[in-house]
mmCIF file of C-alpha atoms (C1' of nucleotides) in Angstrom:
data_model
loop_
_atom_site.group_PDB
_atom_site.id
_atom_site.type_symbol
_atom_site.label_atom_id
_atom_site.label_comp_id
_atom_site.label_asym_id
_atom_site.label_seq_id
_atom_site.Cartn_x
_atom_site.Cartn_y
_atom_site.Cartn_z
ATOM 1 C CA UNK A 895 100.657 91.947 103.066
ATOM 2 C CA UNK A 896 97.541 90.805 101.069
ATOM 3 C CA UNK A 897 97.059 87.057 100.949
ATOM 4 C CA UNK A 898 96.981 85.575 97.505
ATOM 5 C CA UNK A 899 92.996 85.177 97.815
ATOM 6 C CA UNK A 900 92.764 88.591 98.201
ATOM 7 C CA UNK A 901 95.430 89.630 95.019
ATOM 8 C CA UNK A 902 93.631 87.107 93.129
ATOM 9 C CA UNK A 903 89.587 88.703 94.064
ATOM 10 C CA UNK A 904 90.933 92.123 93.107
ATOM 11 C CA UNK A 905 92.199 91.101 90.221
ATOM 12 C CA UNK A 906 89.273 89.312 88.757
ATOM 13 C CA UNK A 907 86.982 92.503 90.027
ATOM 14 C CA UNK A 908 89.407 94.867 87.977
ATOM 15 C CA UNK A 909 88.910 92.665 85.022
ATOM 16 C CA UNK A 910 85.324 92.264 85.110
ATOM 17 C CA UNK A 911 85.491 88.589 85.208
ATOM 18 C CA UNK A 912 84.032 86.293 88.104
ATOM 19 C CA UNK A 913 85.314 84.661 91.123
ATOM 20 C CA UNK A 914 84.015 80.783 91.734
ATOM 21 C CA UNK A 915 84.723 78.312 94.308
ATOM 22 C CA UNK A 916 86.786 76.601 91.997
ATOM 23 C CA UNK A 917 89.546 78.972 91.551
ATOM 24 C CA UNK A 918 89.644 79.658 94.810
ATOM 25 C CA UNK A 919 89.916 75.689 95.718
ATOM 26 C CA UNK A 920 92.963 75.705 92.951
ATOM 27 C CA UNK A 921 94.733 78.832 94.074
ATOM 28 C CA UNK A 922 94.187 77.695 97.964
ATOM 29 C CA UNK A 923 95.913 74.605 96.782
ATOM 30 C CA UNK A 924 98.357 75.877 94.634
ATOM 31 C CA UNK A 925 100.336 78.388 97.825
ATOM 32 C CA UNK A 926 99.676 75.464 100.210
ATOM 33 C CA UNK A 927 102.713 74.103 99.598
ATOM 34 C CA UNK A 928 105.709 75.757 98.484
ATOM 35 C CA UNK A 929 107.202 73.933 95.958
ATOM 36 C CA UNK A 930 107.134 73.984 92.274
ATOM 37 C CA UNK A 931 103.789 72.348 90.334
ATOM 38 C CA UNK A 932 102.519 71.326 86.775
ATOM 39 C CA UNK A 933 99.119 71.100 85.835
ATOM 40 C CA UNK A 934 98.916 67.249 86.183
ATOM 41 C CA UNK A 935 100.135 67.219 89.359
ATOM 42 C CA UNK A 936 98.030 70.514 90.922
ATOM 43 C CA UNK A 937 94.833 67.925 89.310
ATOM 44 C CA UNK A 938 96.097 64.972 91.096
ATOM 45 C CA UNK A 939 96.681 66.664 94.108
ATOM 46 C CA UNK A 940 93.170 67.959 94.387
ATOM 47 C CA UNK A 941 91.862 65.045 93.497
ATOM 48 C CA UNK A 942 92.962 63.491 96.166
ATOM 49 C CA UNK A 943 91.568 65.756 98.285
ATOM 50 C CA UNK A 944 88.557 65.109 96.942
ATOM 51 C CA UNK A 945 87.879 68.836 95.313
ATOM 52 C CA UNK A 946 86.104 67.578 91.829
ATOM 53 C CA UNK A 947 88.334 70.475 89.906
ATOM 54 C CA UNK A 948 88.354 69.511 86.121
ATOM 55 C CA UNK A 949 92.070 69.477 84.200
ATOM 56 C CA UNK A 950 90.432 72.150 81.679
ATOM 57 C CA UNK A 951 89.461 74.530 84.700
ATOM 58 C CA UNK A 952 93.129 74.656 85.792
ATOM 59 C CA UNK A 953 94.038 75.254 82.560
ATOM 60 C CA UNK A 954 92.011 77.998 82.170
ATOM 61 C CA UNK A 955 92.515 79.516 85.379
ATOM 62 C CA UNK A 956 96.647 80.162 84.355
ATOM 63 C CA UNK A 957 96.773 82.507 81.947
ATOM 64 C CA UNK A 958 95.298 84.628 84.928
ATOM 65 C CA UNK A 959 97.217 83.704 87.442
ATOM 66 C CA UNK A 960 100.356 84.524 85.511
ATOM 67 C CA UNK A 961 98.839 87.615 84.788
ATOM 68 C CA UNK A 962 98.437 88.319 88.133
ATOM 69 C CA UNK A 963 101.618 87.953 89.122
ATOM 70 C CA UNK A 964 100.792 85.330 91.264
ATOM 71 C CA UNK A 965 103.052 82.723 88.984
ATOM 72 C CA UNK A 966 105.473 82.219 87.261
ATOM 73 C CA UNK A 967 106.870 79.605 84.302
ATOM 74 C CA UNK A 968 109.811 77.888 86.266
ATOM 75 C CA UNK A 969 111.068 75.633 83.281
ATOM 76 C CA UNK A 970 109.391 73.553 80.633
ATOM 77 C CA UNK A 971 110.751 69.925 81.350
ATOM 78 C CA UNK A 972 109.131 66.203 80.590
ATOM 79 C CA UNK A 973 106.832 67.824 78.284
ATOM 80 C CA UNK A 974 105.370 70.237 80.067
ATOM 81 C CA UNK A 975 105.600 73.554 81.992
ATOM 82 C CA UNK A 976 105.957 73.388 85.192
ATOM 83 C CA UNK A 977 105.081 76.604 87.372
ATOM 84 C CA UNK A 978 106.639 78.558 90.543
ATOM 85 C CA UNK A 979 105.117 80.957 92.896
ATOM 86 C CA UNK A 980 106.326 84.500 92.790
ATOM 87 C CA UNK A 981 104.102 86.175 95.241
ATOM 88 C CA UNK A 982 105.169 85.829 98.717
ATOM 89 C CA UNK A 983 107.875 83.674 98.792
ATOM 90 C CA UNK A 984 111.681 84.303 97.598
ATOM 91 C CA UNK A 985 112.190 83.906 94.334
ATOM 92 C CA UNK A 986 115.209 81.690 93.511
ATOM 93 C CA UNK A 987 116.946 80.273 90.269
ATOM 94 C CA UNK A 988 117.624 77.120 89.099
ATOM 95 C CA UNK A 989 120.923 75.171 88.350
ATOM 96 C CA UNK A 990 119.568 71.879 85.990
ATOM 97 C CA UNK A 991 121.320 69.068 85.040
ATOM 98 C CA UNK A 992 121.363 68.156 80.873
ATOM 99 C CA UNK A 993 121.238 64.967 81.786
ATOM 100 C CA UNK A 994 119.341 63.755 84.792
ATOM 101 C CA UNK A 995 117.031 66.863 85.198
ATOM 102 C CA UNK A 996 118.499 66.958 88.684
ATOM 103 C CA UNK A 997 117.828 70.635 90.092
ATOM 104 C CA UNK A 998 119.465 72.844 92.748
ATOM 105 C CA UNK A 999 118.076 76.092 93.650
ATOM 106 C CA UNK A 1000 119.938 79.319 94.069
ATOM 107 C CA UNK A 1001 119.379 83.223 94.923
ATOM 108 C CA UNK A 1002 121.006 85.787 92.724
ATOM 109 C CA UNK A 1003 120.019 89.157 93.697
ATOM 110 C CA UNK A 1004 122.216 90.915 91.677
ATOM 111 C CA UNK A 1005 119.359 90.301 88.729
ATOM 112 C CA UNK A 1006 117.105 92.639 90.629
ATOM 113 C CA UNK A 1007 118.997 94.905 89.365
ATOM 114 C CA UNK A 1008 119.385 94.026 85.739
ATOM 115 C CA UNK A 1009 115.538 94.095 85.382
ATOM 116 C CA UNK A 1010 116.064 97.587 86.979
ATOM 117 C CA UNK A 1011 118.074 98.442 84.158
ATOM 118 C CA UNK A 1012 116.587 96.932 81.793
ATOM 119 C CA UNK A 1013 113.189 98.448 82.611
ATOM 120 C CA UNK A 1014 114.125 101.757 82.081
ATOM 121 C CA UNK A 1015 116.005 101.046 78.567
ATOM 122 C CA UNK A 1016 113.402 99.814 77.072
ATOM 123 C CA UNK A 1017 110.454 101.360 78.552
ATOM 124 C CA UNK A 1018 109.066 97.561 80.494
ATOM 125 C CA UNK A 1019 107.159 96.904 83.166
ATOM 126 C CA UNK A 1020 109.139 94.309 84.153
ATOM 127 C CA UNK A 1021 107.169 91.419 86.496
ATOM 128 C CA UNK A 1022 109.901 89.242 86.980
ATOM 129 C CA UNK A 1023 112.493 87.115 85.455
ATOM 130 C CA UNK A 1024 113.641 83.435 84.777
ATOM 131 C CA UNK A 1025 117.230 82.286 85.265
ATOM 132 C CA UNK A 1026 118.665 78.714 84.544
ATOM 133 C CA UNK A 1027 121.674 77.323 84.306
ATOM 134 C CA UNK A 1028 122.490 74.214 82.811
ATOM 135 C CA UNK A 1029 125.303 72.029 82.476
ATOM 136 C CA UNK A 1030 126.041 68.440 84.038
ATOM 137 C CA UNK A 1031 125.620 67.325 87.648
ATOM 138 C CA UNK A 1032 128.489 65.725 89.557
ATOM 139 C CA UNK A 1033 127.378 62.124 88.749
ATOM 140 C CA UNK A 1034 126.442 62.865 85.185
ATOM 141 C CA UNK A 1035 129.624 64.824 84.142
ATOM 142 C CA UNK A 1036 131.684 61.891 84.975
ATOM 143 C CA UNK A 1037 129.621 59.672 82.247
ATOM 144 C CA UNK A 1038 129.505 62.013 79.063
ATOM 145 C CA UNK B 472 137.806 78.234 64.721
ATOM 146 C CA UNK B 473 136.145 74.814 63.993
ATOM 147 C CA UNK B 474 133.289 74.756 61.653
ATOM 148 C CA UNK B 475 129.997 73.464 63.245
ATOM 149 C CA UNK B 476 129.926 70.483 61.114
ATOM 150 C CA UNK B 477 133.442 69.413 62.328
ATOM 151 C CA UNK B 478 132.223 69.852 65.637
ATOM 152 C CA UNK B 479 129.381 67.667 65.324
ATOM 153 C CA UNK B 480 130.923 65.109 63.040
ATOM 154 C CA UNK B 481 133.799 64.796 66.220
ATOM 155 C CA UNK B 482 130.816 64.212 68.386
ATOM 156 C CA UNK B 483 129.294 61.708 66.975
ATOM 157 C CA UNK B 484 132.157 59.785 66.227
ATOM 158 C CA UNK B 485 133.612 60.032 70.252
ATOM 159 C CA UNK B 486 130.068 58.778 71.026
ATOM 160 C CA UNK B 487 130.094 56.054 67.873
ATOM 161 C CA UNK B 488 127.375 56.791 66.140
ATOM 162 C CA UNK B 489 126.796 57.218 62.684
ATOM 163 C CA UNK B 490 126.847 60.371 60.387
ATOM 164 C CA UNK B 491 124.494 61.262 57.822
ATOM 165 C CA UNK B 492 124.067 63.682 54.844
ATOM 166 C CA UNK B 493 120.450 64.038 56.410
ATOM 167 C CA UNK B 494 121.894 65.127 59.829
ATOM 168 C CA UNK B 495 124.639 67.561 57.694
ATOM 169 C CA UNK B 496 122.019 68.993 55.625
ATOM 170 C CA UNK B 497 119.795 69.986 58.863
ATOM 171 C CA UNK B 498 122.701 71.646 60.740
ATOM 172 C CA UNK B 499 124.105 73.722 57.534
ATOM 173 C CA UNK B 500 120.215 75.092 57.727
ATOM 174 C CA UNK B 501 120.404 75.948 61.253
ATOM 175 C CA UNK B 502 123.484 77.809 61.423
ATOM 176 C CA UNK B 503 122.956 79.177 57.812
ATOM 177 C CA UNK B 504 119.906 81.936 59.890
ATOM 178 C CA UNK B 505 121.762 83.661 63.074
ATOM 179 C CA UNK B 506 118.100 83.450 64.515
ATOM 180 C CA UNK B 507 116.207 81.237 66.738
ATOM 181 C CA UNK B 508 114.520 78.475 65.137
ATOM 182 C CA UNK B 509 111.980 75.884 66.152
ATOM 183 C CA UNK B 510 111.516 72.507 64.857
ATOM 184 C CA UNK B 511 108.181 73.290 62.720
ATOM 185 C CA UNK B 512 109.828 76.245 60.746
ATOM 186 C CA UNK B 513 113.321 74.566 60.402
ATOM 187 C CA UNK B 514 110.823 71.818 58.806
ATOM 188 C CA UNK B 515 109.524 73.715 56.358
ATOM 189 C CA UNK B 516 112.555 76.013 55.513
ATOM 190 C CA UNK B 517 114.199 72.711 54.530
ATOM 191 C CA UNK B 518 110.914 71.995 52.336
ATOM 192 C CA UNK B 519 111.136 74.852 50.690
ATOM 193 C CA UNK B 520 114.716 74.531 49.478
ATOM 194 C CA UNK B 521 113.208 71.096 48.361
ATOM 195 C CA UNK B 522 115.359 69.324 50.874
ATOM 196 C CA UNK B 523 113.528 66.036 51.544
ATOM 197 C CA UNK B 524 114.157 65.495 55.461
ATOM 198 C CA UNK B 525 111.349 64.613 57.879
ATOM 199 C CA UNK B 526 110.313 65.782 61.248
ATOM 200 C CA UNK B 527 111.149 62.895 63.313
ATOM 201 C CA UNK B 528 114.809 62.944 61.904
ATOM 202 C CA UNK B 529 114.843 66.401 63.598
ATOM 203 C CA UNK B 530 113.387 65.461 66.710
ATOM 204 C CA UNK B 531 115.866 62.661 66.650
ATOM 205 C CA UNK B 532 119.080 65.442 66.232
ATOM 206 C CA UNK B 533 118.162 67.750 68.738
ATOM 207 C CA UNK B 534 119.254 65.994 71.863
ATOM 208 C CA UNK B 535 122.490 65.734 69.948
ATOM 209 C CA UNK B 536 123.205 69.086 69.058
ATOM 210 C CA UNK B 537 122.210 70.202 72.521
ATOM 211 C CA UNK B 538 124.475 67.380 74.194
ATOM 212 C CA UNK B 539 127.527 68.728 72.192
ATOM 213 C CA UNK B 540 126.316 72.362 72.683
ATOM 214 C CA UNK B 541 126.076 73.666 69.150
ATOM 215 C CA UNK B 542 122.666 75.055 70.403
ATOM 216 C CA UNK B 543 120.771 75.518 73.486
ATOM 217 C CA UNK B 544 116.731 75.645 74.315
ATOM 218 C CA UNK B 545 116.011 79.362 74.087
ATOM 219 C CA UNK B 546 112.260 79.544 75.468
ATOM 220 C CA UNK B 547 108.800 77.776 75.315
ATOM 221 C CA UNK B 548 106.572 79.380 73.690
ATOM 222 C CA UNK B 549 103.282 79.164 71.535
ATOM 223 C CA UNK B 550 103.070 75.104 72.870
ATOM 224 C CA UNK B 551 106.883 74.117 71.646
ATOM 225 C CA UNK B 552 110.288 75.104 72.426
ATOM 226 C CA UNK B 553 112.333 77.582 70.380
ATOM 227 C CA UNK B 554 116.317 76.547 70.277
ATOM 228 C CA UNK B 555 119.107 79.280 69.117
ATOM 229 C CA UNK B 556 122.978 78.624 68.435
ATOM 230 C CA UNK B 557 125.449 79.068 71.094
ATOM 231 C CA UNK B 558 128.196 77.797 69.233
ATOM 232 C CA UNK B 559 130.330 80.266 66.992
ATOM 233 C CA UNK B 560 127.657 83.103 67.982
ATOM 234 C CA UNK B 561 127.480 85.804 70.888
ATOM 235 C CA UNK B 562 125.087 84.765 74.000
ATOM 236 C CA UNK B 563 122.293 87.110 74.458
ATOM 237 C CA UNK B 564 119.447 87.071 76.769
ATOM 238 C CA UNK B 565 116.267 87.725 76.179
ATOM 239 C CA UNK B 566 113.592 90.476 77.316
ATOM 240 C CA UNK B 567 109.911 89.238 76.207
ATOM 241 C CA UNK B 568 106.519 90.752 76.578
ATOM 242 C CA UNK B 569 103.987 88.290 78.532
ATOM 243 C CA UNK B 570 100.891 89.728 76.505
ATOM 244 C CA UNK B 571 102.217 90.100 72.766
ATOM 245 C CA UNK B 572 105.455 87.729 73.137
ATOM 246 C CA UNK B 573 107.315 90.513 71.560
ATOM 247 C CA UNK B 574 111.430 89.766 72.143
ATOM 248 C CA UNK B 575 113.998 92.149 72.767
ATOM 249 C CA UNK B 576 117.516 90.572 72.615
ATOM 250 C CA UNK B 577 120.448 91.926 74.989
ATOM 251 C CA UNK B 578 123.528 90.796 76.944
ATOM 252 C CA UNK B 579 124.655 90.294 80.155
ATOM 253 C CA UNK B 580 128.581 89.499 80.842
ATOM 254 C CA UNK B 581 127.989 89.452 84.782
ATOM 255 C CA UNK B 582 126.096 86.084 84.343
ATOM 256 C CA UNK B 583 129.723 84.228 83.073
ATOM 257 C CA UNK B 584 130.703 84.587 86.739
ATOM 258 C CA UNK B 585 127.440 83.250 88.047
ATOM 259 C CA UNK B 586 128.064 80.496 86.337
ATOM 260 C CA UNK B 587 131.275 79.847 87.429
ATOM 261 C CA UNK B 588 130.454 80.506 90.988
ATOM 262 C CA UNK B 589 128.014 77.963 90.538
ATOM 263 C CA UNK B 590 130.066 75.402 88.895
ATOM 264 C CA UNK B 591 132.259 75.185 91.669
ATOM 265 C CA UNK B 592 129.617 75.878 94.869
ATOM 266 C CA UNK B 593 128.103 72.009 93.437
ATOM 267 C CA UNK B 594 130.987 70.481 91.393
ATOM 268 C CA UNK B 595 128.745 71.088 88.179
ATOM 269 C CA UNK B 596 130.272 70.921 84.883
ATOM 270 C CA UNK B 597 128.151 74.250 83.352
ATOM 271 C CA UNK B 598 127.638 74.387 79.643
ATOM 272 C CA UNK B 599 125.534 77.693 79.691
ATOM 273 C CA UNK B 600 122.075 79.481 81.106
ATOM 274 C CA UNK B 601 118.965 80.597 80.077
ATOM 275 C CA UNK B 602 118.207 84.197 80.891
ATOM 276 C CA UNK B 603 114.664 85.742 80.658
ATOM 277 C CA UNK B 604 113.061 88.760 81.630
ATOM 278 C CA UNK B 605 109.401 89.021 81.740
ATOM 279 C CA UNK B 606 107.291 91.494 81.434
ATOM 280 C CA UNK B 607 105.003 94.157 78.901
ATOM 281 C CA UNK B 608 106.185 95.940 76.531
ATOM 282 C CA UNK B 609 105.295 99.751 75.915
ATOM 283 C CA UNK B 610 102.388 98.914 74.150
ATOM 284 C CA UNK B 611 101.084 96.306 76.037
ATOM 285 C CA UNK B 612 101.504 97.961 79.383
ATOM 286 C CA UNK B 613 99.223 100.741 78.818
ATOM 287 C CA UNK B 614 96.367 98.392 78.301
ATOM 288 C CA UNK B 615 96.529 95.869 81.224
ATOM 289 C "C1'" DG C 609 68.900 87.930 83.197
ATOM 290 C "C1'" DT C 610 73.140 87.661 81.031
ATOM 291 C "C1'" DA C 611 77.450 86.529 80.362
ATOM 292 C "C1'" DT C 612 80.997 83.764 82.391
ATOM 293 C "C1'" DG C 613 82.636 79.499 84.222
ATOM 294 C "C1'" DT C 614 82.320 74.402 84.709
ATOM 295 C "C1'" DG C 615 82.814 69.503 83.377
ATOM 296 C "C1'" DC C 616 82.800 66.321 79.902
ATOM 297 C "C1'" DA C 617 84.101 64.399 75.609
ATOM 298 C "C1'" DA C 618 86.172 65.253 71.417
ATOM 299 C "C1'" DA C 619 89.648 67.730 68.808
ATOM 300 C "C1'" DT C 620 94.241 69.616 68.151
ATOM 301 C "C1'" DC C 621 99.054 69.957 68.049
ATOM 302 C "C1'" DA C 622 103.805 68.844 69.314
ATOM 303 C "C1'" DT C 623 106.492 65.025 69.973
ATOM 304 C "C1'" DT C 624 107.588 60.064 70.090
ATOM 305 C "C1'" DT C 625 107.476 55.375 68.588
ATOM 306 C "C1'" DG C 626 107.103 50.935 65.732
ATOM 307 C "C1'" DC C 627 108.547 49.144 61.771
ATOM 308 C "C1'" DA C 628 110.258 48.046 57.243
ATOM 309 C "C1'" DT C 629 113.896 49.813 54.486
ATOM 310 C "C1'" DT C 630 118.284 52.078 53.655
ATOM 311 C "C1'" DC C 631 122.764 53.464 54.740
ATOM 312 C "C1'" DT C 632 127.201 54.141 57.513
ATOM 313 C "C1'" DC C 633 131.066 52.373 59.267
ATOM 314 C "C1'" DG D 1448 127.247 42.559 57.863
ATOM 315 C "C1'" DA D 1449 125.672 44.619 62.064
ATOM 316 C "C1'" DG D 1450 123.915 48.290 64.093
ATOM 317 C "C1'" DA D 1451 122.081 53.003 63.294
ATOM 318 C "C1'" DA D 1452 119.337 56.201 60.912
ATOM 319 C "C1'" DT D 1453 115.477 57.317 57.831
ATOM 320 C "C1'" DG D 1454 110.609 58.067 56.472
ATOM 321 C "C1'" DC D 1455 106.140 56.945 57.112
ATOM 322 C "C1'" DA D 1456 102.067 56.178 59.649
ATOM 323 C "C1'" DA D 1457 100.226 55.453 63.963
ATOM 324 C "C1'" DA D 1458 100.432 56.353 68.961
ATOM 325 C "C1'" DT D 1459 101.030 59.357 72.838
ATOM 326 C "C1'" DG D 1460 100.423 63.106 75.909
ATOM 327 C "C1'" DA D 1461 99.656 67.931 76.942
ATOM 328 C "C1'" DT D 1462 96.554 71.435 76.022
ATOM 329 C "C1'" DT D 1463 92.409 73.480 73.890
ATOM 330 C "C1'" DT D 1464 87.746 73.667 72.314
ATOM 331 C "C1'" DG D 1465 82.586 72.890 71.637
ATOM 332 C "C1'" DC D 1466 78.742 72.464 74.041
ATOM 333 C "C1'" DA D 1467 75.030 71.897 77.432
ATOM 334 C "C1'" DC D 1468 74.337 73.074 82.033
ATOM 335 C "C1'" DA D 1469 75.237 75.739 86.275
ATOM 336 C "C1'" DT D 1470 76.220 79.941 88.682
ATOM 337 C "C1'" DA D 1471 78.204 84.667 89.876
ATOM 338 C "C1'" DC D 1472 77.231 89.258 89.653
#
DNA sequence: GTATGTGCAAATCATTTGCATTCTC
DNA sequence: GAGAATGCAAATGATTTGCACATAC
């Protein structure tokens, strides 16, 4: 299995763009850890590292890494999207509380196959889907 | 059936707050379109029928009506969320192409049990989900 | 060498907030 | 009459853009 570096280089080669330290400093960064990240946080985290990656650099470098396939939009919460890996590592879905934002992370591999279907119906190339559900954690529940 | 508006005017009065014809006049807009709305075009549909209502008394409904589920957060996209009904109207999911943002609308009954497997698995009370599929459409596919 | 990428500072856009006024209960 | 809600204008915070400089190919 290629390592995300690697997806990444061939990517940027097929699209006539360039590679740069930089991206390679946010991507390394980005599949270090395995947990879900926003932009804000990816910049602090480098920055306290001491990598001098601007916000606007991270910004820019997205669009391609979505378009890679390398991530994914988790969920837009607090203002702000907050992003999951795809490539990798098992994709999972999210159970979110309404009220306290609480999250709990679950498989379903029964949607495999309803991007399977769905494919086919109406001609996709599907890359991947999002599934939340939402509704009110134990503590909350009790309070609304 | 109960009429959105009762709904929401039994809300607000269980949480004792106060009703206005503002509030009234923004929820007869939104369920008057079966579509998805965001808060900038709700904004100015309400202009145009020379309904005087601002943004921020918008802003301020929308944690209401999602609280007492007349509608739901249907995606993020172009920098602000999009909301749709799920009160009084069939659930659908949505299939959307990463490049264009083209949206393709379908359903998906196996996801009721999900969410009732889930509701009991972590004692959640579950008001709904959120069910994307990503990908490129038949256009889009043949040029990335 | 050229076009792309970077960092910075400024601009933009969605959303939120402070406040004086108005209205609901 | 007290507490909520409204509209406005200003503030906030995420994201984008313009631009001069640096760098990958």
């Amino acid at each position: 299995m290629k390592s995300e570096i690697e997806i990444f280089r061939e990517f940027i080669r097929k699209k006539g763009l360039r590679n740069t330290p930089e991206r390679e400093t946010i991507i390394e960064e980005i599949f270090a850890s395995h947990d879900h990240f926003d932009v804000d946080e990816l910049y602090l985290r480098l920055k306290s590292k001491k990598k001098k990656i601007s916000k606007p650099s991270i910004y820019r470098l997205i669009p391609y890494l979505l378009e890679s396939g390398l991530i994914q939009e988790a969920y837009f919460e607090d203002g702000h999207l907050h992003y999951e890996h795809i490539y990798g590592h098992e994709h999972h879905c999210h159970l979110r509380c309404l009220n306290c934002g609480k999250i709990i992370e679950f498989e379903e591999k029964y949607l495999k196959k309803v991007e399977n279907r769905l494919a086919e119906k109406y001609d996709f190339l599907v890359k991947g889907h999002k599934f939340e559900v939402l509704g009110y954690c134990p503590k909350c529940k009790a309070h609304i």
